């Protein structure tokens, strides 16, 4: 399955930049007709590689296919990328930095996506180690995004088709907002609408969409908007069921329990629903263990102890 729907990518970039089909064909030296461009954007015909490269250049984009990523001299070095991400997840920043240095040595120099990746990762290490402030981190993340989207300040973030690294940077920007809940919600809602345009393959769509729903659900809990949190949880769980996946399910179940318990305390729900909450939280606990998310497992246990002190979750 394709990573991206190339026709949708071309159309979204063209529209975000305010360029008509006629103008793009003119700028490209009429590498294709307006009718052909329409058919390409609608997915009715396959696009030739040279035509794609020319259209991208005319829109100020990299000529590689949209899903091209970092470039290394030795393909085996790409394994370091996933190892770095794993170390970051477990907060093993020194190991992550060591692996990044190894990867950087094998990277093709002066390649824009390489520069973008390195800037984002180095800034993330500095922020997680409290060497820079959240504001400085945000500045570096926006700087990294401008490597591949130089006009990012002048487009609607809802309209642009992002590649994997660009999407990751935007998610890091959401995290860096920290207590700026309004800014965080505004960006997450834009990303939600963006992803729901479904310009990427199913694997990416499910992964990105459920992550955004999980982040929105957690944010709603943090602002005591239980009804909205429950709505995002239900959407996320339904999305996961379609693909028979369990990623983020423990997040959704945790937020559901928290929100329902809040509504019980407010008299919106009855005490009888507490038994349902217990079952959901037990399910969330074992799902988090299955995914080796020990930090989240402890968080679930704390919520259990807060509401159901007389019982044990294990």
Short mmCIF file of C-alpha atoms in Angstrom, two decimals:
data_model
loop_
_atom_site.label_atom_id
_atom_site.label_comp_id
_atom_site.label_asym_id
_atom_site.label_seq_id
_atom_site.Cartn_x
_atom_site.Cartn_y
_atom_site.Cartn_z
CA UNK A 1 0.00 0.00 0.00
CA UNK A 2 1.28 3.45 -0.89
CA UNK A 3 2.48 5.68 1.92
CA UNK A 4 0.81 8.72 0.35
CA UNK A 5 -1.83 9.36 -2.30
CA UNK A 6 0.37 11.36 -4.67
CA UNK A 7 -2.53 13.07 -6.44
CA UNK A 8 -3.91 14.33 -3.12
CA UNK A 9 -0.46 15.57 -2.10
CA UNK A 10 -0.07 17.62 -5.28
CA UNK A 11 -3.60 19.04 -5.03
CA UNK A 12 -3.29 19.93 -1.33
CA UNK A 13 0.08 21.65 -1.79
CA UNK A 14 -1.17 23.53 -4.83
CA UNK A 15 -4.33 24.71 -3.06
CA UNK A 16 -2.46 25.61 0.15
CA UNK A 17 -0.14 27.82 -1.91
CA UNK A 18 -3.06 29.41 -3.75
CA UNK A 19 -1.93 28.19 -7.19
CA UNK A 20 -4.50 27.27 -9.84
CA UNK A 21 -4.06 24.21 -12.06
CA UNK A 22 -3.64 26.54 -15.03
CA UNK A 23 -0.89 28.49 -13.28
CA UNK A 24 0.97 25.36 -12.15
CA UNK A 25 0.92 23.92 -15.66
CA UNK A 26 2.23 27.25 -16.98
CA UNK A 27 5.01 27.39 -14.35
CA UNK A 28 6.03 23.82 -15.19
CA UNK A 29 6.58 24.65 -18.84
CA UNK A 30 3.40 22.73 -19.64
CA UNK A 31 4.98 19.44 -18.58
CA UNK A 32 1.36 18.26 -18.51
CA UNK A 33 -1.97 19.72 -19.57
CA UNK A 34 -4.54 21.16 -17.18
CA UNK A 35 -6.81 18.21 -17.90
CA UNK A 36 -4.01 15.72 -17.18
CA UNK A 37 -3.18 17.51 -13.92
CA UNK A 38 -6.85 17.29 -12.93
CA UNK A 39 -6.84 13.55 -13.64
CA UNK A 40 -3.58 13.11 -11.66
CA UNK A 41 -5.02 14.94 -8.65
CA UNK A 42 -8.17 12.82 -8.78
CA UNK A 43 -6.12 9.62 -8.89
CA UNK A 44 -7.45 8.68 -12.32
CA UNK A 45 -4.00 8.36 -13.92
CA UNK A 46 -0.53 7.55 -12.59
CA UNK A 47 2.00 10.33 -12.61
CA UNK A 48 5.39 9.96 -14.29
CA UNK A 49 8.38 10.51 -12.03
CA UNK A 50 9.75 13.43 -14.08
CA UNK A 51 6.35 15.15 -14.12
CA UNK A 52 6.10 14.77 -10.33
CA UNK A 53 9.59 16.20 -9.79
CA UNK A 54 8.86 19.17 -12.07
CA UNK A 55 5.56 20.01 -10.38
CA UNK A 56 7.17 19.80 -6.92
CA UNK A 57 10.00 22.12 -7.97
CA UNK A 58 7.49 24.63 -9.35
CA UNK A 59 5.80 24.69 -5.93
CA UNK A 60 9.13 25.17 -4.14
CA UNK A 61 9.17 21.61 -2.82
CA UNK A 62 11.85 18.93 -2.75
CA UNK A 63 11.88 16.97 -6.02
CA UNK A 64 12.00 13.59 -4.26
CA UNK A 65 8.79 11.70 -3.67
CA UNK A 66 6.98 13.11 -0.65
CA UNK A 67 7.81 10.16 1.58
CA UNK A 68 11.58 10.32 0.98
CA UNK A 69 13.32 10.61 4.33
CA UNK A 70 16.88 10.82 5.63
CA UNK A 71 19.64 9.67 3.28
CA UNK A 72 22.64 7.66 4.51
CA UNK A 73 25.68 6.16 2.81
CA UNK A 74 25.14 2.75 4.39
CA UNK A 75 21.53 1.50 4.53
CA UNK A 76 22.22 -0.54 7.66
CA UNK A 77 22.62 2.77 9.53
CA UNK A 78 18.87 3.33 9.18
CA UNK A 79 18.40 0.84 12.02
CA UNK A 80 19.90 3.48 14.30
CA UNK A 81 16.88 5.72 13.64
CA UNK A 82 14.43 3.32 15.29
CA UNK A 83 16.91 2.63 18.10
CA UNK A 84 17.17 6.38 18.79
CA UNK A 85 13.39 6.64 19.00
CA UNK A 86 13.26 3.72 21.44
CA UNK A 87 15.90 5.30 23.69
CA UNK A 88 13.96 8.60 23.68
CA UNK A 89 10.75 6.76 24.65
CA UNK A 90 12.53 5.22 27.65
CA UNK A 91 14.24 8.55 28.48
CA UNK A 92 17.69 7.08 27.78
CA UNK A 93 18.98 10.32 26.35
CA UNK A 94 22.71 9.61 26.59
CA UNK A 95 22.31 6.38 24.62
CA UNK A 96 20.09 8.20 22.11
CA UNK A 97 22.70 10.92 21.62
CA UNK A 98 25.45 8.33 21.10
CA UNK A 99 23.37 6.60 18.43
CA UNK A 100 22.57 9.95 16.81
CA UNK A 101 26.28 10.75 16.52
CA UNK A 102 26.86 7.40 14.80
CA UNK A 103 23.97 8.06 12.43
CA UNK A 104 25.12 11.61 11.68
CA UNK A 105 28.55 10.37 10.59
CA UNK A 106 26.92 8.19 7.94
CA UNK A 107 24.43 10.80 6.73
CA UNK A 108 24.79 12.41 3.31
CA UNK A 109 25.88 15.99 4.18
CA UNK A 110 23.84 19.07 3.26
CA UNK A 111 20.71 17.06 2.45
CA UNK A 112 17.73 19.08 3.68
CA UNK A 113 15.83 16.22 5.30
CA UNK A 114 18.99 15.15 7.13
CA UNK A 115 19.41 18.68 8.49
CA UNK A 116 15.77 18.75 9.55
CA UNK A 117 15.99 15.42 11.36
CA UNK A 118 19.21 16.34 13.18
CA UNK A 119 17.94 19.74 14.31
CA UNK A 120 14.70 18.25 15.67
CA UNK A 121 16.43 15.40 17.52
CA UNK A 122 19.21 17.55 19.00
CA UNK A 123 16.66 20.12 20.16
CA UNK A 124 14.56 17.34 21.71
CA UNK A 125 17.57 16.05 23.67
CA UNK A 126 18.37 19.56 24.91
CA UNK A 127 14.77 20.13 25.99
CA UNK A 128 14.34 16.78 27.72
CA UNK A 129 17.62 17.36 29.59
CA UNK A 130 16.38 20.87 30.54
CA UNK A 131 19.24 22.58 28.74
CA UNK A 132 16.84 24.86 26.85
CA UNK A 133 13.44 26.36 27.71
CA UNK A 134 10.13 25.37 26.14
CA UNK A 135 10.16 28.65 24.19
CA UNK A 136 13.65 27.93 22.80
CA UNK A 137 12.56 24.40 21.95
CA UNK A 138 9.55 25.72 20.05
CA UNK A 139 11.77 28.09 18.06
CA UNK A 140 14.06 25.22 17.04
CA UNK A 141 11.12 23.00 16.06
CA UNK A 142 9.60 25.67 13.83
CA UNK A 143 13.05 26.24 12.34
CA UNK A 144 13.31 22.52 11.57
CA UNK A 145 9.88 22.52 9.94
CA UNK A 146 10.88 25.41 7.67
CA UNK A 147 13.60 23.26 6.07
CA UNK A 148 10.94 21.44 4.05
CA UNK A 149 8.02 23.88 4.40
CA UNK A 150 9.67 27.31 4.05
CA UNK A 151 6.27 29.02 3.78
CA UNK A 152 4.85 27.33 6.91
CA UNK A 153 4.09 30.71 8.52
CA UNK A 154 1.85 31.70 5.61
CA UNK A 155 -0.23 28.55 5.12
CA UNK A 156 -3.10 27.02 7.05
CA UNK A 157 -1.63 24.03 8.87
CA UNK A 158 -4.89 22.19 8.25
CA UNK A 159 -4.33 22.22 4.48
CA UNK A 160 -0.76 20.98 4.03
CA UNK A 161 0.07 17.30 3.33
CA UNK A 162 2.80 16.33 5.81
CA UNK A 163 5.40 13.62 5.57
CA UNK A 164 6.34 11.51 8.59
CA UNK A 165 9.08 13.78 9.93
CA UNK A 166 7.00 16.95 9.49
CA UNK A 167 4.11 15.35 11.36
CA UNK A 168 6.46 14.24 14.16
CA UNK A 169 7.78 17.80 14.50
CA UNK A 170 4.24 19.17 14.76
CA UNK A 171 3.44 16.64 17.49
CA UNK A 172 6.58 17.74 19.36
CA UNK A 173 5.38 21.35 19.00
CA UNK A 174 2.09 20.34 20.65
CA UNK A 175 4.03 18.80 23.56
CA UNK A 176 6.24 21.88 23.84
CA UNK A 177 3.20 24.12 24.35
CA UNK A 178 2.88 22.47 27.78
CA UNK A 179 0.52 24.73 29.78
CA UNK A 180 -0.62 26.71 26.73
CA UNK A 181 -3.78 24.63 26.48
CA UNK A 182 -5.58 26.87 23.99
CA UNK A 183 -2.64 26.78 21.56
CA UNK A 184 -2.32 23.04 22.06
CA UNK A 185 -6.00 22.40 21.33
CA UNK A 186 -6.01 24.70 18.32
CA UNK A 187 -3.07 22.89 16.70
CA UNK A 188 -4.42 19.42 17.53
CA UNK A 189 -7.79 20.24 15.95
CA UNK A 190 -6.05 21.48 12.82
CA UNK A 191 -4.01 18.28 12.66
CA UNK A 192 -7.15 16.20 13.19
CA UNK A 193 -8.92 17.86 10.26
CA UNK A 194 -5.74 17.57 8.21
CA UNK A 195 -5.33 13.83 8.75
CA UNK A 196 -9.03 13.21 8.15
CA UNK A 197 -8.46 14.36 4.56
CA UNK A 198 -6.91 10.89 4.24
CA UNK A 199 -4.10 11.77 1.83
CA UNK A 200 -1.90 9.04 3.29
CA UNK A 201 -2.13 5.24 3.23
CA UNK A 202 -4.27 3.41 5.81
CA UNK A 203 -1.35 2.49 8.09
CA UNK A 204 -0.29 6.10 8.51
CA UNK A 205 -3.87 7.32 8.75
CA UNK A 206 -4.75 5.03 11.66
CA UNK A 207 -1.47 5.74 13.47
CA UNK A 208 -1.70 9.52 13.14
CA UNK A 209 -5.44 9.79 13.69
CA UNK A 210 -5.53 7.71 16.87
CA UNK A 211 -2.53 9.56 18.30
CA UNK A 212 -4.28 12.91 17.78
CA UNK A 213 -7.52 11.59 19.29
CA UNK A 214 -5.59 10.30 22.32
CA UNK A 215 -3.88 13.67 22.80
CA UNK A 216 -7.19 15.52 22.47
CA UNK A 217 -8.84 13.16 24.93
CA UNK A 218 -6.10 13.73 27.50
CA UNK A 219 -6.28 17.49 26.96
CA UNK A 220 -10.05 17.45 27.51
CA UNK A 221 -9.52 15.58 30.79
CA UNK A 222 -7.02 18.23 31.82
CA UNK A 223 -9.57 20.97 31.20
CA UNK A 224 -12.49 19.07 32.86
CA UNK A 225 -14.39 18.65 29.58
CA UNK A 226 -15.50 15.10 30.25
CA UNK A 227 -18.14 14.82 27.54
CA UNK A 228 -15.67 15.85 24.83
CA UNK A 229 -13.02 13.51 26.22
CA UNK A 230 -15.43 10.57 26.12
CA UNK A 231 -16.34 11.42 22.54
CA UNK A 232 -12.68 11.36 21.44
CA UNK A 233 -12.14 8.11 23.35
CA UNK A 234 -15.04 6.41 21.59
CA UNK A 235 -13.80 7.61 18.19
CA UNK A 236 -10.30 6.35 18.94
CA UNK A 237 -11.40 2.92 20.16
CA UNK A 238 -13.68 2.46 17.13
CA UNK A 239 -10.78 3.38 14.86
CA UNK A 240 -8.54 0.80 16.53
CA UNK A 241 -11.20 -1.92 16.33
CA UNK A 242 -11.45 -1.52 12.56
CA UNK A 243 -7.78 -2.42 12.22
CA UNK A 244 -7.64 -4.82 15.21
CA UNK A 245 -4.98 -2.71 16.91
CA UNK A 246 -4.37 -1.99 20.60
CA UNK A 247 -2.01 1.02 20.43
CA UNK A 248 -3.32 3.92 22.56
CA UNK A 249 -6.29 1.83 23.70
CA UNK A 250 -5.07 1.92 27.31
CA UNK A 251 -4.86 5.74 27.01
CA UNK A 252 -8.46 5.93 25.84
CA UNK A 253 -9.71 3.56 28.55
CA UNK A 254 -7.88 5.52 31.26
CA UNK A 255 -9.41 8.80 30.07
CA UNK A 256 -12.86 7.18 29.84
CA UNK A 257 -12.67 6.04 33.46
CA UNK A 258 -11.45 9.44 34.66
CA UNK A 259 -14.22 11.24 32.77
CA UNK A 260 -16.99 8.87 33.91
CA UNK A 261 -15.84 9.12 37.53
CA UNK A 262 -15.95 12.91 37.26
CA UNK A 263 -19.51 12.72 35.95
CA UNK A 264 -20.47 10.34 38.78
CA UNK A 265 -19.19 12.89 41.30
CA UNK A 266 -21.13 15.62 39.52
CA UNK A 267 -24.34 13.57 39.68
CA UNK A 268 -24.53 13.24 35.90
CA UNK A 269 -24.09 9.46 36.17
CA UNK A 270 -25.11 6.92 38.82
CA UNK A 271 -22.86 5.00 41.22
CA UNK A 272 -23.77 1.78 39.36
CA UNK A 273 -21.46 2.81 36.51
CA UNK A 274 -18.47 2.51 38.84
CA UNK A 275 -18.38 -1.26 38.20
CA UNK A 276 -17.98 -0.57 34.49
CA UNK A 277 -15.14 1.83 35.30
CA UNK A 278 -13.33 -0.87 37.27
CA UNK A 279 -13.52 -3.30 34.36
CA UNK A 280 -12.27 -0.65 31.91
CA UNK A 281 -9.36 0.30 34.16
CA UNK A 282 -8.30 -3.34 34.66
CA UNK A 283 -8.35 -3.74 30.87
CA UNK A 284 -6.27 -0.58 30.47
CA UNK A 285 -3.78 -1.84 33.05
CA UNK A 286 -3.10 -5.16 31.31
CA UNK A 287 -2.96 -3.53 27.88
CA UNK A 288 -0.28 -1.14 29.17
CA UNK A 289 1.69 -4.08 30.57
CA UNK A 290 1.38 -5.95 27.27
CA UNK A 291 2.85 -2.92 25.51
CA UNK A 292 5.60 -2.60 28.14
CA UNK A 293 4.52 0.91 29.10
CA UNK A 294 5.50 0.74 32.76
CA UNK A 295 5.10 4.49 33.33
CA UNK A 296 1.50 4.34 32.16
CA UNK A 297 0.87 1.16 34.16
CA UNK A 298 1.87 3.04 37.32
CA UNK A 299 -0.35 5.93 36.35
CA UNK A 300 -3.31 3.55 35.98
CA UNK A 301 -2.56 2.02 39.38
CA UNK A 302 -2.56 5.46 40.99
CA UNK A 303 -5.97 6.22 39.49
CA UNK A 304 -7.27 2.86 40.75
CA UNK A 305 -5.96 3.55 44.26
CA UNK A 306 -7.56 6.99 44.20
CA UNK A 307 -11.05 5.70 43.42
CA UNK A 308 -11.05 2.05 44.54
CA UNK A 309 -8.68 2.03 47.50
CA UNK A 310 -10.29 -1.02 49.15
CA UNK A 311 -9.51 -3.30 46.20
CA UNK A 312 -6.42 -4.31 44.26
CA UNK A 313 -6.08 -4.00 40.49
CA UNK A 314 -3.84 -7.09 40.19
#
